[in-house]
mmCIF file of C-alpha atoms in Angstrom:
data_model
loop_
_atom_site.group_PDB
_atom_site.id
_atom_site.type_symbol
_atom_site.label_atom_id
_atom_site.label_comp_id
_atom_site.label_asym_id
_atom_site.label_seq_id
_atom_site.Cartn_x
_atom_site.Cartn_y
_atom_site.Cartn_z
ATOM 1 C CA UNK R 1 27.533 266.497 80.619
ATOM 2 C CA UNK R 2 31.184 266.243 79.495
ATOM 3 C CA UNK R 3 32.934 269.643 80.322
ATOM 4 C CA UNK R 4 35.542 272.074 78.945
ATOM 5 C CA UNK R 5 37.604 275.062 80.430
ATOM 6 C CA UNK R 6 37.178 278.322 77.842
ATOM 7 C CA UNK R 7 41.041 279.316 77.923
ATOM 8 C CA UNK R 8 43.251 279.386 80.832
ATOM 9 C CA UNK R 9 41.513 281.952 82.232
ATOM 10 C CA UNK R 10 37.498 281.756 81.384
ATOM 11 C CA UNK R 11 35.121 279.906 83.232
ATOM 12 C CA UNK R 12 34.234 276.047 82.994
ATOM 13 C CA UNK R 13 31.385 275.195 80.191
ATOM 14 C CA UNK R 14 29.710 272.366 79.239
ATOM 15 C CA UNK R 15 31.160 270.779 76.316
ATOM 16 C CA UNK R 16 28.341 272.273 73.681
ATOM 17 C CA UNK R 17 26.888 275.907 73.998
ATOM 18 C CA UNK R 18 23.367 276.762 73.015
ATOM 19 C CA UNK R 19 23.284 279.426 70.867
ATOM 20 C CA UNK R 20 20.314 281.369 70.722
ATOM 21 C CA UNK R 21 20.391 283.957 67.961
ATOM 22 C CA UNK R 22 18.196 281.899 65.923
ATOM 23 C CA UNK R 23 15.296 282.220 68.443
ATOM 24 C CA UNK R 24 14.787 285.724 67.904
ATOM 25 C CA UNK R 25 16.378 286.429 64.300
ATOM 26 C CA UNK R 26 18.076 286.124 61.157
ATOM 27 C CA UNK R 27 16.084 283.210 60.013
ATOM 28 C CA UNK R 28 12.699 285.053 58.523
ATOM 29 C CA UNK R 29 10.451 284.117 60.941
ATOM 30 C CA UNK R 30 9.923 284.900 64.242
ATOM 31 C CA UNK R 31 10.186 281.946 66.140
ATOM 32 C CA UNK R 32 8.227 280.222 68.155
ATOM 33 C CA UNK R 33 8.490 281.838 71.696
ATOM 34 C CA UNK R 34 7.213 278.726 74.102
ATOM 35 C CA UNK R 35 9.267 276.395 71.954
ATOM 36 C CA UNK R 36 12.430 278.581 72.245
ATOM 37 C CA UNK R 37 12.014 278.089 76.326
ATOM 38 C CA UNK R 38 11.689 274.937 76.112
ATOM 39 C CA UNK R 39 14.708 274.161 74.005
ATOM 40 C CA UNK R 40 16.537 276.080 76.891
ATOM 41 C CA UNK R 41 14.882 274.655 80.025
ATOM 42 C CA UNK R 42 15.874 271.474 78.036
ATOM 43 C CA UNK R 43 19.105 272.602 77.524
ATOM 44 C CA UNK R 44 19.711 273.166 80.795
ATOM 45 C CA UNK R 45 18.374 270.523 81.692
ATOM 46 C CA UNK R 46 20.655 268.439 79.925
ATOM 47 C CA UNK R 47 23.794 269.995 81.602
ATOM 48 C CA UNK R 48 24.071 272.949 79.097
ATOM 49 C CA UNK R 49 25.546 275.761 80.792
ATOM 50 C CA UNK R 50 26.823 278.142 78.175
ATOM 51 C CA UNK R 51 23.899 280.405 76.488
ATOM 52 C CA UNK R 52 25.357 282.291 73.734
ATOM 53 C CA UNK R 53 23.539 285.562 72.648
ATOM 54 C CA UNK R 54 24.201 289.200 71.414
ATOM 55 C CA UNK R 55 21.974 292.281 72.633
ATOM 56 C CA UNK R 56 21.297 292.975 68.407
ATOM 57 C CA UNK R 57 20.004 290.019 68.259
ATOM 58 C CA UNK R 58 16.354 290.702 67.432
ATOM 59 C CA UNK R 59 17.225 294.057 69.234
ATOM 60 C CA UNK R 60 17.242 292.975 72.528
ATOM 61 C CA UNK R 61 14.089 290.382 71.964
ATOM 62 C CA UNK R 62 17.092 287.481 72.862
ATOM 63 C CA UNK R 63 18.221 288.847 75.805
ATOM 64 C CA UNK R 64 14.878 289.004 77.037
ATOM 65 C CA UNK R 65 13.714 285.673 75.937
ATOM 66 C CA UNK R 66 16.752 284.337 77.775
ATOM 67 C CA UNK R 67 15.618 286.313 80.755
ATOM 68 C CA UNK R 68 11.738 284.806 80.771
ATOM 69 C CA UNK R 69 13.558 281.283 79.969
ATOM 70 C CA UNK R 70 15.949 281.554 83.230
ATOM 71 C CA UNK R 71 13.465 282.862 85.506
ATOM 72 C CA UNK R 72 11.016 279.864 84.628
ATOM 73 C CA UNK R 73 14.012 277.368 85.195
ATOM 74 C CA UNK R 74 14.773 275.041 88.821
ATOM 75 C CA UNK R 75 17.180 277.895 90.748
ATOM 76 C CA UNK R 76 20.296 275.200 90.301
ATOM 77 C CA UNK R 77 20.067 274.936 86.614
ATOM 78 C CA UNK R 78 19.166 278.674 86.518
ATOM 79 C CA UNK R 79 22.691 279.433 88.421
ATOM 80 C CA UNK R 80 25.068 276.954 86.380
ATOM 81 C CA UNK R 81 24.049 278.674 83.663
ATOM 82 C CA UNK R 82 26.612 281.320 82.050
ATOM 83 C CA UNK R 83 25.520 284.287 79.574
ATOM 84 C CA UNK R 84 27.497 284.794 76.878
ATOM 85 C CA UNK R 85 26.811 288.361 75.241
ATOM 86 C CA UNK R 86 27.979 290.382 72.509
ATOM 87 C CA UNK R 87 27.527 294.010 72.020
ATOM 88 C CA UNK R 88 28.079 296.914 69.650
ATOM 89 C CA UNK R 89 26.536 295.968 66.144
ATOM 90 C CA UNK R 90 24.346 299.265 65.331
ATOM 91 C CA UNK R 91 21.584 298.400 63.097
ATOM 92 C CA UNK R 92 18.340 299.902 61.775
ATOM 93 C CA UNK R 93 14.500 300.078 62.511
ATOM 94 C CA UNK R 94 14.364 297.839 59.546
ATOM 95 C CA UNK R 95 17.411 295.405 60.947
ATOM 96 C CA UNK R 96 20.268 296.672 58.534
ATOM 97 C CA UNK R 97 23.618 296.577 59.954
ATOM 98 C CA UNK R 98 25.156 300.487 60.092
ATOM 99 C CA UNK R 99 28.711 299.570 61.948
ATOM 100 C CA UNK R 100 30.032 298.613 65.489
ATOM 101 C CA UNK R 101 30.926 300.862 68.051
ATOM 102 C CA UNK R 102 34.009 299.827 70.288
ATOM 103 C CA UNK R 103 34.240 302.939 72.553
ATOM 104 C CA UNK R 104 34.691 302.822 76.075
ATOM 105 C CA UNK R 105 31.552 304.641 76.659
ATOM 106 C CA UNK R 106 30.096 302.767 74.466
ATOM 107 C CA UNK R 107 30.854 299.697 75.830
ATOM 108 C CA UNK R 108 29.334 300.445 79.581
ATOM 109 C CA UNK R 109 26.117 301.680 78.007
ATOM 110 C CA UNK R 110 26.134 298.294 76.036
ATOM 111 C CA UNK R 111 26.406 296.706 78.907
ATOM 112 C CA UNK R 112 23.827 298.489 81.521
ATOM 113 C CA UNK R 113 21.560 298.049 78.473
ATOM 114 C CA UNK R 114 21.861 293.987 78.752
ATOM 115 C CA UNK R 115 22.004 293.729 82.537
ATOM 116 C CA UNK R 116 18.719 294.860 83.169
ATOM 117 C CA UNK R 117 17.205 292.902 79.340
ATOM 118 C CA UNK R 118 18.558 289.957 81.235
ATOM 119 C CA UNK R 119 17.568 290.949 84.603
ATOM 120 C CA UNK R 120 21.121 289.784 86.718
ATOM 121 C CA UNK R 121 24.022 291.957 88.028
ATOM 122 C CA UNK R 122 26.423 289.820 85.614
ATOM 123 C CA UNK R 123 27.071 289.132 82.448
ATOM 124 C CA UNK R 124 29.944 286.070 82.463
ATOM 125 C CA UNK R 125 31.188 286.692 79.161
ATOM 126 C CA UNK R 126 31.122 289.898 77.378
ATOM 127 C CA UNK R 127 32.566 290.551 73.759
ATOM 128 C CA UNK R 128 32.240 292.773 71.211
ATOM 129 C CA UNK R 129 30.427 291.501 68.486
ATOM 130 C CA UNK R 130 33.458 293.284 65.717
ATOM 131 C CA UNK R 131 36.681 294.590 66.117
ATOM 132 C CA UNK R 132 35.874 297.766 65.998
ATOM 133 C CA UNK R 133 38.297 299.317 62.955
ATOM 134 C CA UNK R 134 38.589 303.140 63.988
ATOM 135 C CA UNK R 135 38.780 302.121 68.149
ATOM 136 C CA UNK R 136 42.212 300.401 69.181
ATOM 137 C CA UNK R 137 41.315 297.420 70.360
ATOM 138 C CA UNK R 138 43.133 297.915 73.901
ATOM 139 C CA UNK R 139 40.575 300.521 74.751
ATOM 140 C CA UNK R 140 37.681 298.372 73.691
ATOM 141 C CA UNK R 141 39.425 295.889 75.949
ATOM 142 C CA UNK R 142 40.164 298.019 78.608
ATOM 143 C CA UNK R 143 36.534 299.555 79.175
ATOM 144 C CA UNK R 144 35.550 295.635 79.579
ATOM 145 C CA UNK R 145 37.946 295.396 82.191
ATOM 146 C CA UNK R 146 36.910 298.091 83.830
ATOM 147 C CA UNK R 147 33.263 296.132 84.354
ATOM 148 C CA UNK R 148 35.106 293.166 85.056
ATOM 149 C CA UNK R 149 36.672 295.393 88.262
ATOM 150 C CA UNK R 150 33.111 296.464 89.297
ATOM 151 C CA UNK R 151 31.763 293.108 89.036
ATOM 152 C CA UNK R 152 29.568 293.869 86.179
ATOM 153 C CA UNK R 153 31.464 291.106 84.047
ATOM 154 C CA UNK R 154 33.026 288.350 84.678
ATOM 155 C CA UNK R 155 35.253 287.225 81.977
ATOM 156 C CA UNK R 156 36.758 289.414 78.693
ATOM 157 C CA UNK R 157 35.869 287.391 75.049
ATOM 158 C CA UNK R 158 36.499 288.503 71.281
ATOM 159 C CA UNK R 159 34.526 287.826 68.447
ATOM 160 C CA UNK R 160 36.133 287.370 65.059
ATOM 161 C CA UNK R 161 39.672 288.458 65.878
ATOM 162 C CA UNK R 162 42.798 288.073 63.902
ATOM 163 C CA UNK R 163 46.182 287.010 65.437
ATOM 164 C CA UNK R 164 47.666 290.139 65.773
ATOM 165 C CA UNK R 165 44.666 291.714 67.651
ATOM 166 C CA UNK R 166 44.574 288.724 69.972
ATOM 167 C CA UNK R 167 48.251 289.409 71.111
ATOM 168 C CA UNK R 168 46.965 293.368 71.910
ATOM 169 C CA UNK R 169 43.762 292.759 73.188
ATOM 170 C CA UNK R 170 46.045 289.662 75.652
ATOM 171 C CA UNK R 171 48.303 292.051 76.525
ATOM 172 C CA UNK R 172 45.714 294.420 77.899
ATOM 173 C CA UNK R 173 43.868 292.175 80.091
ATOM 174 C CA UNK R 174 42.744 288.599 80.281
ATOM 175 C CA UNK R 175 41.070 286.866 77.730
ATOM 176 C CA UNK R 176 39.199 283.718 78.291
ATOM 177 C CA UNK R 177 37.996 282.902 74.671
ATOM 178 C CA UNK R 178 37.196 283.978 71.279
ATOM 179 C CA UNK R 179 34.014 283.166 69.125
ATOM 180 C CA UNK R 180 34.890 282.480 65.659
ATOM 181 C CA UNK R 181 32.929 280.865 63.130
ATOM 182 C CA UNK R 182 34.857 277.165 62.839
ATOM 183 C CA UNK R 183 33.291 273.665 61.035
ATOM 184 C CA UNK R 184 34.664 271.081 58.758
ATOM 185 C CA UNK R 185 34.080 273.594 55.700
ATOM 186 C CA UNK R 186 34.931 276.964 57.331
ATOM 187 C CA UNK R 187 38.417 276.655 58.538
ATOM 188 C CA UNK R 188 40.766 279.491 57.988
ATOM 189 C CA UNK R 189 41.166 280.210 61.940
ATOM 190 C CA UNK R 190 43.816 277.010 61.341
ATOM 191 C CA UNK R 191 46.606 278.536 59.786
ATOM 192 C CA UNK R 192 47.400 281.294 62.362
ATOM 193 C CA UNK R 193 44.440 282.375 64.984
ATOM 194 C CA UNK R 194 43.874 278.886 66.506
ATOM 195 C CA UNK R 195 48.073 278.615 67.137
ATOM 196 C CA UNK R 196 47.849 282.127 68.290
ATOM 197 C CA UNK R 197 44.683 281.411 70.471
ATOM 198 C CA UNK R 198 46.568 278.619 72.441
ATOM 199 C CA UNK R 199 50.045 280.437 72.400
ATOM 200 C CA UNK R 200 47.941 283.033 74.316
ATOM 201 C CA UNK R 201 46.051 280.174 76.422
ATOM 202 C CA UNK R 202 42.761 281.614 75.312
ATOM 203 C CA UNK R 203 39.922 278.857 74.273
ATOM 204 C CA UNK R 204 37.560 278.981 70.955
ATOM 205 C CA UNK R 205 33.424 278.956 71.455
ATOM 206 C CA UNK R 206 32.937 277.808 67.722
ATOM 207 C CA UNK R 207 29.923 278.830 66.186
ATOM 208 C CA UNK R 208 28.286 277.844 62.695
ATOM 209 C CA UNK R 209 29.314 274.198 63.013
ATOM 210 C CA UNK R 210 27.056 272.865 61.445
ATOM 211 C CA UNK R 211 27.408 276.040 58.174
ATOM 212 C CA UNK R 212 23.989 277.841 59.428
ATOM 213 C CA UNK R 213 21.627 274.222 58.120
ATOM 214 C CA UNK R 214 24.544 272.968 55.141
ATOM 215 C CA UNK R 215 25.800 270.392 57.104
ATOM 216 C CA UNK R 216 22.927 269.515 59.149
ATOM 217 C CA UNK R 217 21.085 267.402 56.244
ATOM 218 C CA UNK R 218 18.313 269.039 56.704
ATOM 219 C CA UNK R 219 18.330 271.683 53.831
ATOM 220 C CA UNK R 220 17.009 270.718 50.743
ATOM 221 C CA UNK R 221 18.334 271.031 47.403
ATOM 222 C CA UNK R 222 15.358 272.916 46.538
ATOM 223 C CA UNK R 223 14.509 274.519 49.170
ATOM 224 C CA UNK R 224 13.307 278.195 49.038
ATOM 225 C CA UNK R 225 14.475 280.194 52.155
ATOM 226 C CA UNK R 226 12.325 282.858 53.731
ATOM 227 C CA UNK R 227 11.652 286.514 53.360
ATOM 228 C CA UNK R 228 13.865 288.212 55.810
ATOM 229 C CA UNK R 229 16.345 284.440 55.712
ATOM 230 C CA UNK R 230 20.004 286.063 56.263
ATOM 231 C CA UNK R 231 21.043 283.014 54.043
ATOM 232 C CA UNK R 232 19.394 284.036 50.980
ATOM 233 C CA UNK R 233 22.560 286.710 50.948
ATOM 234 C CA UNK R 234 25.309 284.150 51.778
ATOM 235 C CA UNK R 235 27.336 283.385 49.027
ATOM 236 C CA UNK R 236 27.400 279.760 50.058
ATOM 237 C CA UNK R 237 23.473 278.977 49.731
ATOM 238 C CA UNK R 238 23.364 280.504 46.103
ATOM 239 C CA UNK R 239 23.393 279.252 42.582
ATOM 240 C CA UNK R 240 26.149 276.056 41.963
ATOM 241 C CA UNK R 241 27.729 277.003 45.477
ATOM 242 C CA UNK R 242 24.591 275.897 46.982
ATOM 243 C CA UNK R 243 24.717 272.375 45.542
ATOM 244 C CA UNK R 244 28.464 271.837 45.585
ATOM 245 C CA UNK R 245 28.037 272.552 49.160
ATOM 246 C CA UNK R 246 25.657 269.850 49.563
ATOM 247 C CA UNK R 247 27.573 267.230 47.366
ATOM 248 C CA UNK R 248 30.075 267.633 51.006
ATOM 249 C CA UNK R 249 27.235 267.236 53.140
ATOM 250 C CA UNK R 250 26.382 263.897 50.921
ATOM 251 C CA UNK R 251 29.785 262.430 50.965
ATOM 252 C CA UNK R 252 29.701 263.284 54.815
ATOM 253 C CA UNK R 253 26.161 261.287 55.513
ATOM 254 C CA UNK R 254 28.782 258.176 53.830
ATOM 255 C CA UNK R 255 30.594 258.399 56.763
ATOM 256 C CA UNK R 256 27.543 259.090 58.948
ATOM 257 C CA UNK R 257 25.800 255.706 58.211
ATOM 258 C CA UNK R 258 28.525 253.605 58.629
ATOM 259 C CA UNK R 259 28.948 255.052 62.207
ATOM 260 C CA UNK R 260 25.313 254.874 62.500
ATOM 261 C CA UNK R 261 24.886 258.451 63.268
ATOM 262 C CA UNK R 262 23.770 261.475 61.594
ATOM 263 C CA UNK R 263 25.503 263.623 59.686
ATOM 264 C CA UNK R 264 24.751 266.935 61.786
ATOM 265 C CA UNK R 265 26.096 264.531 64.840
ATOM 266 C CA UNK R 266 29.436 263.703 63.033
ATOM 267 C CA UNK R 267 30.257 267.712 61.816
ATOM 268 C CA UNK R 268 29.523 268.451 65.678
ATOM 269 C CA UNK R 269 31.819 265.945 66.834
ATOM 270 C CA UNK R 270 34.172 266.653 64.252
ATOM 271 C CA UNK R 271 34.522 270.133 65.961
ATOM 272 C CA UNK R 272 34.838 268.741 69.252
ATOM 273 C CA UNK R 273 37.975 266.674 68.197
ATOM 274 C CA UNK R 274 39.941 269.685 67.008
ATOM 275 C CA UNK R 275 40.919 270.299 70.729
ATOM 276 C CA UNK R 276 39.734 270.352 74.031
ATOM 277 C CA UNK R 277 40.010 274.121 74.084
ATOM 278 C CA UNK R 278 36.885 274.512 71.653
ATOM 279 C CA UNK R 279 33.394 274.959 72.848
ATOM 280 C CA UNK R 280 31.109 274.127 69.604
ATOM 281 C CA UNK R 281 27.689 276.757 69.767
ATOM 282 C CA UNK R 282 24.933 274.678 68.362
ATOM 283 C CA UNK R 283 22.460 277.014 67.042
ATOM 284 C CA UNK R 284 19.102 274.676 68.274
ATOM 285 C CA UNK R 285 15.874 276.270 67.864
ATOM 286 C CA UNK R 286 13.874 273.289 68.817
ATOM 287 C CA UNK R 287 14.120 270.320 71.472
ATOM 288 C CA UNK R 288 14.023 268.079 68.641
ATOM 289 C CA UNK R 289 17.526 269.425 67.028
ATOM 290 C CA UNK R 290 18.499 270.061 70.862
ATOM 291 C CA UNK R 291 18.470 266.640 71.003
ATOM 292 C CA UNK R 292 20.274 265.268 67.717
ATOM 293 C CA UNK R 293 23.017 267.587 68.512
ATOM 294 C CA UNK R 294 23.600 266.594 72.348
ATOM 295 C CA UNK R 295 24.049 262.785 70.600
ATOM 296 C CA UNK R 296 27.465 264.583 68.829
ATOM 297 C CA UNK R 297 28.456 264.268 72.860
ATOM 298 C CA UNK R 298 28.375 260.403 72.861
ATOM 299 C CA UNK R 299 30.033 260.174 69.057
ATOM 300 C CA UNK R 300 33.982 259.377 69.111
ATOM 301 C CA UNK R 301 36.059 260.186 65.924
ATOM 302 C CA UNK R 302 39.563 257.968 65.574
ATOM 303 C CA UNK R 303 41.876 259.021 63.799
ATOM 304 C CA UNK R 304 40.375 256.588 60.558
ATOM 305 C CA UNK R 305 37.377 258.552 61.129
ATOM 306 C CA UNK R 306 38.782 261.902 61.280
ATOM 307 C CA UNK R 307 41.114 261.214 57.933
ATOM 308 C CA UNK R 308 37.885 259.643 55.853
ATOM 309 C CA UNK R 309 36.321 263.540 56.856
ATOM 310 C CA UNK R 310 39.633 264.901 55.976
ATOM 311 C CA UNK R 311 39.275 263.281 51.882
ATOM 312 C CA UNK R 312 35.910 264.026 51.760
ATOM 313 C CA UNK R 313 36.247 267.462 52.696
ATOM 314 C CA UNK R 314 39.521 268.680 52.398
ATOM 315 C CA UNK R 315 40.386 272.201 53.780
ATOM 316 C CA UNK R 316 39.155 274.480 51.504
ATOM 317 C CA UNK R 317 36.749 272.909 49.372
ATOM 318 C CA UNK R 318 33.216 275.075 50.427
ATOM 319 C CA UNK R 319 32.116 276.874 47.599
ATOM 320 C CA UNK R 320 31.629 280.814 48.454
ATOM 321 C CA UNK R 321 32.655 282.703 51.236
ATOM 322 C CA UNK R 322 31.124 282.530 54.446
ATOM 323 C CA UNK R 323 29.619 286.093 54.441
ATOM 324 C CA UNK R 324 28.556 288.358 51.679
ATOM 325 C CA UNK R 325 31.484 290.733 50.582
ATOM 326 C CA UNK R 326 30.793 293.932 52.765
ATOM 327 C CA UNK R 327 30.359 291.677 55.646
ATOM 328 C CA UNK R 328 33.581 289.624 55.030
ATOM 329 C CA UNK R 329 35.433 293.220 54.768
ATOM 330 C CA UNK R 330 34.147 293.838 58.274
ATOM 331 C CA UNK R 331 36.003 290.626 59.492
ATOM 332 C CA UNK R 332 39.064 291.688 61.695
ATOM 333 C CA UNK R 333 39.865 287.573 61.353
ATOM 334 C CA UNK R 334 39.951 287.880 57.496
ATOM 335 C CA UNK R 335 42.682 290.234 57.427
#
């Protein structure tokens, strides 16, 4: 397993990330529990170290499956591996998103909340999941530390930060990386957070590489997305978005083929060319995809490569936004 450094000064990572949300929710269904270990004994198994969740995700159910999938794997794979967490979405019996809470307080209940879901006396990477608009960042930042100091935490991340709040939250304390939604049709962290990121030597976990299925070529033109499906509310899986988005992921399998690899494969690698300070989060929910992704690892883009990706899907050219409107507004990075 090839390996990266997240920042100048996070922890070592493999090269990919699992990320896990998908296990638990956002995708309609519930998952299928013995399949989700397995993907992550396999994961680990593989030399994945870095297991991305959030303690909303399926309201602690992901923190707890990650728990039950740790203690069932060999004690060396189980200690390589480093937990990635996010905290402070509040949401509803019913799932709904209600705000995030960035208080200092807040933030050590967060966290005593996910030690014991995940059963260790760490966490190695603890963010919150959104800037939290009416708490200054440095306090956020500074409660983390604080855990960091009682050797609760290990390592200080952000989630969806803009430039500006990288440079306060940096000044504060350490930062090793920030998670930010980054692929070959979501790129806006290019013009001024990625610069800022490595002025600030802090690294990138990228997550929605592969656009939540879009550029996996594995989501059908007509396919009808579950009850409960946090897609059926994204902007780019509806209407004419939905199939201009796909015309990208046709003219990408072009370029696939003729390296004689898939086209989920080439938008992985694609990621994993943009620097050695980015840590792609492949969102696997089965060995199966586990699998296809890991082959991104042995996939090298030249710079012919790279430039035929570049004119078939020039900067700019998905069709919707990322998020639906009041969850774009909540984006600290879209400011």
């Amino acid at each position: 397993m090839q390996t990266r450094t997240l920042g100048t000064t996070g922890p070592q990572s493999s090269a990919l990330g699992l990320g896990c949300m998908g296990m638990s929710a956002a995708y309609g269904d519930p998952g299928d529990r013995a399949e989700s270990v397995a993907t992550i004994h396999a994961a680990l198994e593989a030399g994945v170290t870095l297991l991305d969740t959030g303690d909303f995700y399926g309201m602690g159910h992901n923190e707890l499956l990650i728990n039950e999938a740790l203690r069932g794997a060999p004690a060396a794979r189980r200690e390589q591996a480093l937990t990635s967490v996010k905290f402070g979405a509040q949401r509803t019996v019913e799932g709904e998103f209600i705000g995030f809470d960035g208080r200092p307080a807040a933030v050590k209940s967060f966290a005593a909340y996910s030690l014991q879901r995940l059963g260790t006396d760490h966490i190695d990477i603890y963010r919150l999941a959104r800037v939290d608009p009416d708490v200054p960042v440095e306090e956020t930042v500074g409660a983390i530390a604080e855990l960091v100091e009682a050797g609760h935490v290990r390592h200080i991340g952000l989630s969806e930060a803009g430039a500006d709040t990288l440079r306060r939250a940096a000044a504060v304390a350490p930062i090793s990386d920030l998670q930010i939604e980054y692929a070959i049709i979501s790129r806006g962290i290019e013009e001024k957070i990625l610069p800022t990121a490595r002025e600030l030597g802090i690294g990138i976990t990228a997550y929605g590489v592969l656009s939540r299925g879009l550029l996996s070529d594995h989501f059908a033109r007509d396919r009808k997305l579950a009850a409960g499906d946090f897609r059926a509310a994204s902007p780019r899986f509806q209407g004419e978005n939905l199939h201009r988005n796909l015309d990208l992921t046709d003219a990408l399998r072009a370029i696939a083929e003729q390296k004689g690899v898939t086209v989920a494969q080439i938008a992985i690698a694609w990621v994993l060319a943009q620097g050695e300070d980015i840590v792609p989060l492949v969102g696997a929910r089965r060995r199966d995809r586990l699998t296809e992704a890991l082959g991104a690892l042995d996939v090298t883009l030249d710079a012919g490569d790279l430039a035929a990706i570049e004119r078939a899907v020039p900067a700019g050219s998905a069709s919707g936004d990322r998020y639906p409107e009041e969850h774009m507004a909540l984006l600290d990075s879209e400011r």
